[in-house]
N, CA, C and O atoms as a Tinker XYZ file with bonds, in Angstrom:
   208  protein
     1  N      0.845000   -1.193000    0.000000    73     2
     2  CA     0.000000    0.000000    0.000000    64     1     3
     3  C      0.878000    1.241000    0.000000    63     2     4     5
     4  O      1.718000    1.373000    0.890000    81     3
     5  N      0.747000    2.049000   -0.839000    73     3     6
     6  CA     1.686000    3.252000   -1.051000    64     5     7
     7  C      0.578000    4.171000   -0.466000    63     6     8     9
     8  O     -0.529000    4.493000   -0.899000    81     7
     9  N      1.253000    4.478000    0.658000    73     7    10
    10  CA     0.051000    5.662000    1.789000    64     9    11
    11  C      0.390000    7.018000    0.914000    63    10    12    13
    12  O     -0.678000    7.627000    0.969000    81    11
    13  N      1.237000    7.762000    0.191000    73    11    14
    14  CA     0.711000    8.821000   -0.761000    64    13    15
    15  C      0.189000    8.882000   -1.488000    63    14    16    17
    16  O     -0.210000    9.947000   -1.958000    81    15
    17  N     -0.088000    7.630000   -1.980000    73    15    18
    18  CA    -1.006000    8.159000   -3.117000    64    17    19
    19  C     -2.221000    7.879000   -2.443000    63    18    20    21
    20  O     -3.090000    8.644000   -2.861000    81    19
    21  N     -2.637000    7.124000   -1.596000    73    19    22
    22  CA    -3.610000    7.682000   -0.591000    64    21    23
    23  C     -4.427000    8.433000   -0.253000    63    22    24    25
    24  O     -5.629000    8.699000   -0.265000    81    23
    25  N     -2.860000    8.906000    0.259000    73    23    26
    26  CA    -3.102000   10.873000    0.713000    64    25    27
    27  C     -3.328000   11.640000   -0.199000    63    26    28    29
    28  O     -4.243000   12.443000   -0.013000    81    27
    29  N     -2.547000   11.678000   -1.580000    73    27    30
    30  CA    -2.557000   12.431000   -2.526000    64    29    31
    31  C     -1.103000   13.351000   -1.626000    63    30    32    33
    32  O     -1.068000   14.578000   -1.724000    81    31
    33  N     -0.256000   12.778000   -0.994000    73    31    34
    34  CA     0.837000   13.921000   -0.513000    64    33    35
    35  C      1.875000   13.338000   -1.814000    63    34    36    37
    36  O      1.751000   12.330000   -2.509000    81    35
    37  N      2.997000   14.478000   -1.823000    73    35    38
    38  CA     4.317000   14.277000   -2.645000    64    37    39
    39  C      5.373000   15.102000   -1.942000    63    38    40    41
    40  O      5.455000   16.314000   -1.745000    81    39
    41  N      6.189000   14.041000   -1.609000    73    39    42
    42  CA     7.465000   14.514000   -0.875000    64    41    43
    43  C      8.794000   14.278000   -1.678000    63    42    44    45
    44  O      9.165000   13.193000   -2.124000    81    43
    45  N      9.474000   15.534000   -1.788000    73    43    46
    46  CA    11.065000   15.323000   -2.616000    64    45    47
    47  C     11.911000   15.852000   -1.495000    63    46    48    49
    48  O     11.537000   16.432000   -0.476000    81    47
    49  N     13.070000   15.553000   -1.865000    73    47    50
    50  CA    14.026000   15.789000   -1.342000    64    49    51
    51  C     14.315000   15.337000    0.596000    63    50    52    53
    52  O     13.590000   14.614000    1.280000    81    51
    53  N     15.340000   15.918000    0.947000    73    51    54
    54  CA    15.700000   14.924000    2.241000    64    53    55
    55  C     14.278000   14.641000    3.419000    63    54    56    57
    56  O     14.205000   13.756000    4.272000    81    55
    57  N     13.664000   15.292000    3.222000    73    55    58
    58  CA    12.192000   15.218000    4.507000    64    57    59
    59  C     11.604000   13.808000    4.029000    63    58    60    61
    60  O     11.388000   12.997000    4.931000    81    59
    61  N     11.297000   13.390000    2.605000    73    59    62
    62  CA    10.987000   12.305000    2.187000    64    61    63
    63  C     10.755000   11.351000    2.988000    63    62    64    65
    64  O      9.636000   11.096000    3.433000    81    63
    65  N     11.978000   10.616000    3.296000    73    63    66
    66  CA    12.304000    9.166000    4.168000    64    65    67
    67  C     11.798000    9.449000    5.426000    63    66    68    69
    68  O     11.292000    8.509000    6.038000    81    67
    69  N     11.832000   10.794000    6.059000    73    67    70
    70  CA    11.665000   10.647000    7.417000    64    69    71
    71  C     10.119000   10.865000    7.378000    63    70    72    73
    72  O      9.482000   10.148000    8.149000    81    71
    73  N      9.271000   11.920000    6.443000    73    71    74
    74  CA     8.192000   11.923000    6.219000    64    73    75
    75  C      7.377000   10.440000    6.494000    63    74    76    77
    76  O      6.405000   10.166000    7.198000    81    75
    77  N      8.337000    9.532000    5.503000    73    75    78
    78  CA     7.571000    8.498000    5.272000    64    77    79
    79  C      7.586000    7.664000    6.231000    63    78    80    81
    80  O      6.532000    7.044000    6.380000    81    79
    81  N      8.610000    7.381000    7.095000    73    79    82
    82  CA     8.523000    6.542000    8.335000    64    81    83
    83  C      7.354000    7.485000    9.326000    63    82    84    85
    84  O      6.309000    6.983000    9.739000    81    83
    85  N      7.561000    8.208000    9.462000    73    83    86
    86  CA     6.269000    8.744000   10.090000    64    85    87
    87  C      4.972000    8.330000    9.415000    63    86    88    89
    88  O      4.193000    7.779000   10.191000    81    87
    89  N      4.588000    8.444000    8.290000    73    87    90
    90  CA     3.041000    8.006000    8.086000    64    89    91
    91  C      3.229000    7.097000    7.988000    63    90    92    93
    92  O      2.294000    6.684000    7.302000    81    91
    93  N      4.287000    5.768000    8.337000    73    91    94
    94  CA     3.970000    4.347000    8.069000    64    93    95
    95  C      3.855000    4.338000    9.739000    63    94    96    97
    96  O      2.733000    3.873000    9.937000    81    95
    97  N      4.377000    4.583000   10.845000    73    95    98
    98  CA     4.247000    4.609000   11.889000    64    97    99
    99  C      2.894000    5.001000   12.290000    63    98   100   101
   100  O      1.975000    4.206000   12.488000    81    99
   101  N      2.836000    6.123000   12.383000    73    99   102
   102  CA     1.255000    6.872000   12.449000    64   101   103
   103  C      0.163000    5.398000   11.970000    63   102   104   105
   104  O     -0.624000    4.893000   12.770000    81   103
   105  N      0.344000    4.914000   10.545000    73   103   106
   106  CA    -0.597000    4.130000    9.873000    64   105   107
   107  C     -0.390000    3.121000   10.674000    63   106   108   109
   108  O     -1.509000    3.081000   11.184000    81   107
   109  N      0.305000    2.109000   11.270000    73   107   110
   110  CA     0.985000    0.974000   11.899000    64   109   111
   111  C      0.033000    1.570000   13.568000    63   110   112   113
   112  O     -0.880000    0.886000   14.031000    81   111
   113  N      0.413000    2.675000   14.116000    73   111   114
   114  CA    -0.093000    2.859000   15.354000    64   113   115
   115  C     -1.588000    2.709000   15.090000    63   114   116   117
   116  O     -2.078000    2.141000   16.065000    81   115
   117  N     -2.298000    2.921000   14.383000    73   115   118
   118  CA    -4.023000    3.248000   14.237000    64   117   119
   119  C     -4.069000    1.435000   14.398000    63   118   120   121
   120  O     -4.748000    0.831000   15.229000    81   119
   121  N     -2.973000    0.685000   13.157000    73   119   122
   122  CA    -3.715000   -1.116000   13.501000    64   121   123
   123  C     -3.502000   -1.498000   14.699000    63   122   124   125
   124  O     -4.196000   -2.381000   15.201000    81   123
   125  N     -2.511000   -0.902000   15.357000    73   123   126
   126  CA    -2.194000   -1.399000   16.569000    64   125   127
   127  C     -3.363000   -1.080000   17.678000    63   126   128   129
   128  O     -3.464000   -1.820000   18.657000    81   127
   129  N     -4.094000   -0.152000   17.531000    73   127   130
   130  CA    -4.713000   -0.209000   18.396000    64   129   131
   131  C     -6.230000   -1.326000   18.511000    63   130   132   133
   132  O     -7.186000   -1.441000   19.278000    81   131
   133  N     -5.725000   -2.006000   17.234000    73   131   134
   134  CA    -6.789000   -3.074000   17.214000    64   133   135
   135  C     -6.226000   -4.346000   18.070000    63   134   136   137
   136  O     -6.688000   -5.475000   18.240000    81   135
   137  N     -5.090000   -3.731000   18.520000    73   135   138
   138  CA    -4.562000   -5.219000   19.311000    64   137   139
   139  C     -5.173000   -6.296000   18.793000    63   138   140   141
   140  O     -6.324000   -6.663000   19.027000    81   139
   141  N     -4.268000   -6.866000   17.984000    73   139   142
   142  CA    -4.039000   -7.854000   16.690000    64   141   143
   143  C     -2.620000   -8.494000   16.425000    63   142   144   145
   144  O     -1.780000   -7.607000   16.273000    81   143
   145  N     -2.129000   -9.702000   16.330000    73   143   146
   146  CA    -1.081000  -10.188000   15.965000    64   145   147
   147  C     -0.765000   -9.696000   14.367000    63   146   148   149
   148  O      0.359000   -9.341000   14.013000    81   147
   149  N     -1.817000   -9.729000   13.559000    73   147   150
   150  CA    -1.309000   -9.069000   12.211000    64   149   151
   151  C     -0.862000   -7.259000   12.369000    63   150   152   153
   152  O     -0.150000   -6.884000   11.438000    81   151
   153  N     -1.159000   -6.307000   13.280000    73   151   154
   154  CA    -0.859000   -5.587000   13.826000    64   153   155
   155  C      0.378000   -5.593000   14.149000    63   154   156   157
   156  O      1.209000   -4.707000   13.951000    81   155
   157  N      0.491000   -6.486000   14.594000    73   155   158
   158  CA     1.551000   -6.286000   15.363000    64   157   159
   159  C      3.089000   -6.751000   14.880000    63   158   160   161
   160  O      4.106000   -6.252000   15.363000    81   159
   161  N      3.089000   -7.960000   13.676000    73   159   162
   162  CA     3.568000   -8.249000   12.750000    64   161   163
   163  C      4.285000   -7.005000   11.943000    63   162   164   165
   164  O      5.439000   -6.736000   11.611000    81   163
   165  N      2.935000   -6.360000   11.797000    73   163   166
   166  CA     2.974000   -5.395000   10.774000    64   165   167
   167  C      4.020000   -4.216000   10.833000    63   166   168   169
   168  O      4.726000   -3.659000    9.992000    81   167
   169  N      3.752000   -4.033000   12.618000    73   167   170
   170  CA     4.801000   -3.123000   13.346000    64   169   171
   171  C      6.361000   -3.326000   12.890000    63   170   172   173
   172  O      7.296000   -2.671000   12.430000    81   171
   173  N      6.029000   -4.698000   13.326000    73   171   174
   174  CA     7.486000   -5.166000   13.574000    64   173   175
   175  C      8.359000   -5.013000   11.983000    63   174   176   177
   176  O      9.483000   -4.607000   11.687000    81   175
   177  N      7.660000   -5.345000   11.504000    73   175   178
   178  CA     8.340000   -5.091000    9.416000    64   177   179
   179  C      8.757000   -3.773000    8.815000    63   178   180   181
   180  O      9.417000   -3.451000    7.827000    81   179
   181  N      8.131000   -3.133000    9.773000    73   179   182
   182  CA     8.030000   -1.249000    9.264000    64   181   183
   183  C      9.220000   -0.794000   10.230000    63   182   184   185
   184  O      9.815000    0.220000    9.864000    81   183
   185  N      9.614000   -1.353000   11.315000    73   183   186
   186  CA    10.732000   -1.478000   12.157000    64   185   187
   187  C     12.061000   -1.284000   11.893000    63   186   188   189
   188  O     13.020000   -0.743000   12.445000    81   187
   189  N     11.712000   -2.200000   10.360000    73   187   190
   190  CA    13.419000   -1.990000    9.585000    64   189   191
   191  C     12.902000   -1.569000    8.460000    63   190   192   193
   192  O     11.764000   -1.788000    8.044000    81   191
   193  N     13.905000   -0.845000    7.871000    73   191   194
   194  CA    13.427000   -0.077000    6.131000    64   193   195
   195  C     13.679000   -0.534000    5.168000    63   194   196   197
   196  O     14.757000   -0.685000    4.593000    81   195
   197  N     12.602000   -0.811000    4.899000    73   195   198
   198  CA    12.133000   -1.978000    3.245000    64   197   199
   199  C     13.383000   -1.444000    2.066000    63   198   200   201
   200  O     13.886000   -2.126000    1.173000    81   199
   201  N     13.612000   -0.273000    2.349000    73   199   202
   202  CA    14.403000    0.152000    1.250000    64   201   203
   203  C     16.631000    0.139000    1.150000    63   202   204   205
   204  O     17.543000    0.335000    0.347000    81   203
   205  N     16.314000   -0.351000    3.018000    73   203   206
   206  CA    17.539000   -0.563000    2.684000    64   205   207
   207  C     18.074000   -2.202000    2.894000    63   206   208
   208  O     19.229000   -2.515000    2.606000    81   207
């Protein structure tokens, strides 16, 4: 799920990455509050960065 296009946000340059760990966090905190093992999974994957 690509949460900008979502949003309709577009981020360049260095704010980008940190932008984006924030709305994957933010997005990750909302499942979490379903206290859920797929939740919580989910946490844990977003934990480390897919991109490096």
């Amino acid at each position: 799920m690509n949460l900008f296009a979502a949003t309709g946000t577009v981020l360049e340059g260095g704010n980008r990455k940190f932008c984006m760990q924030k709305a994957q966090l933010a997005y990750v905190s909302s499942l979490l509050s379903l206290n859920n093992t797929y939740a919580q999974e989910l946490h844990a994957k977003f934990l480390i960065d897919p991109e490096e």
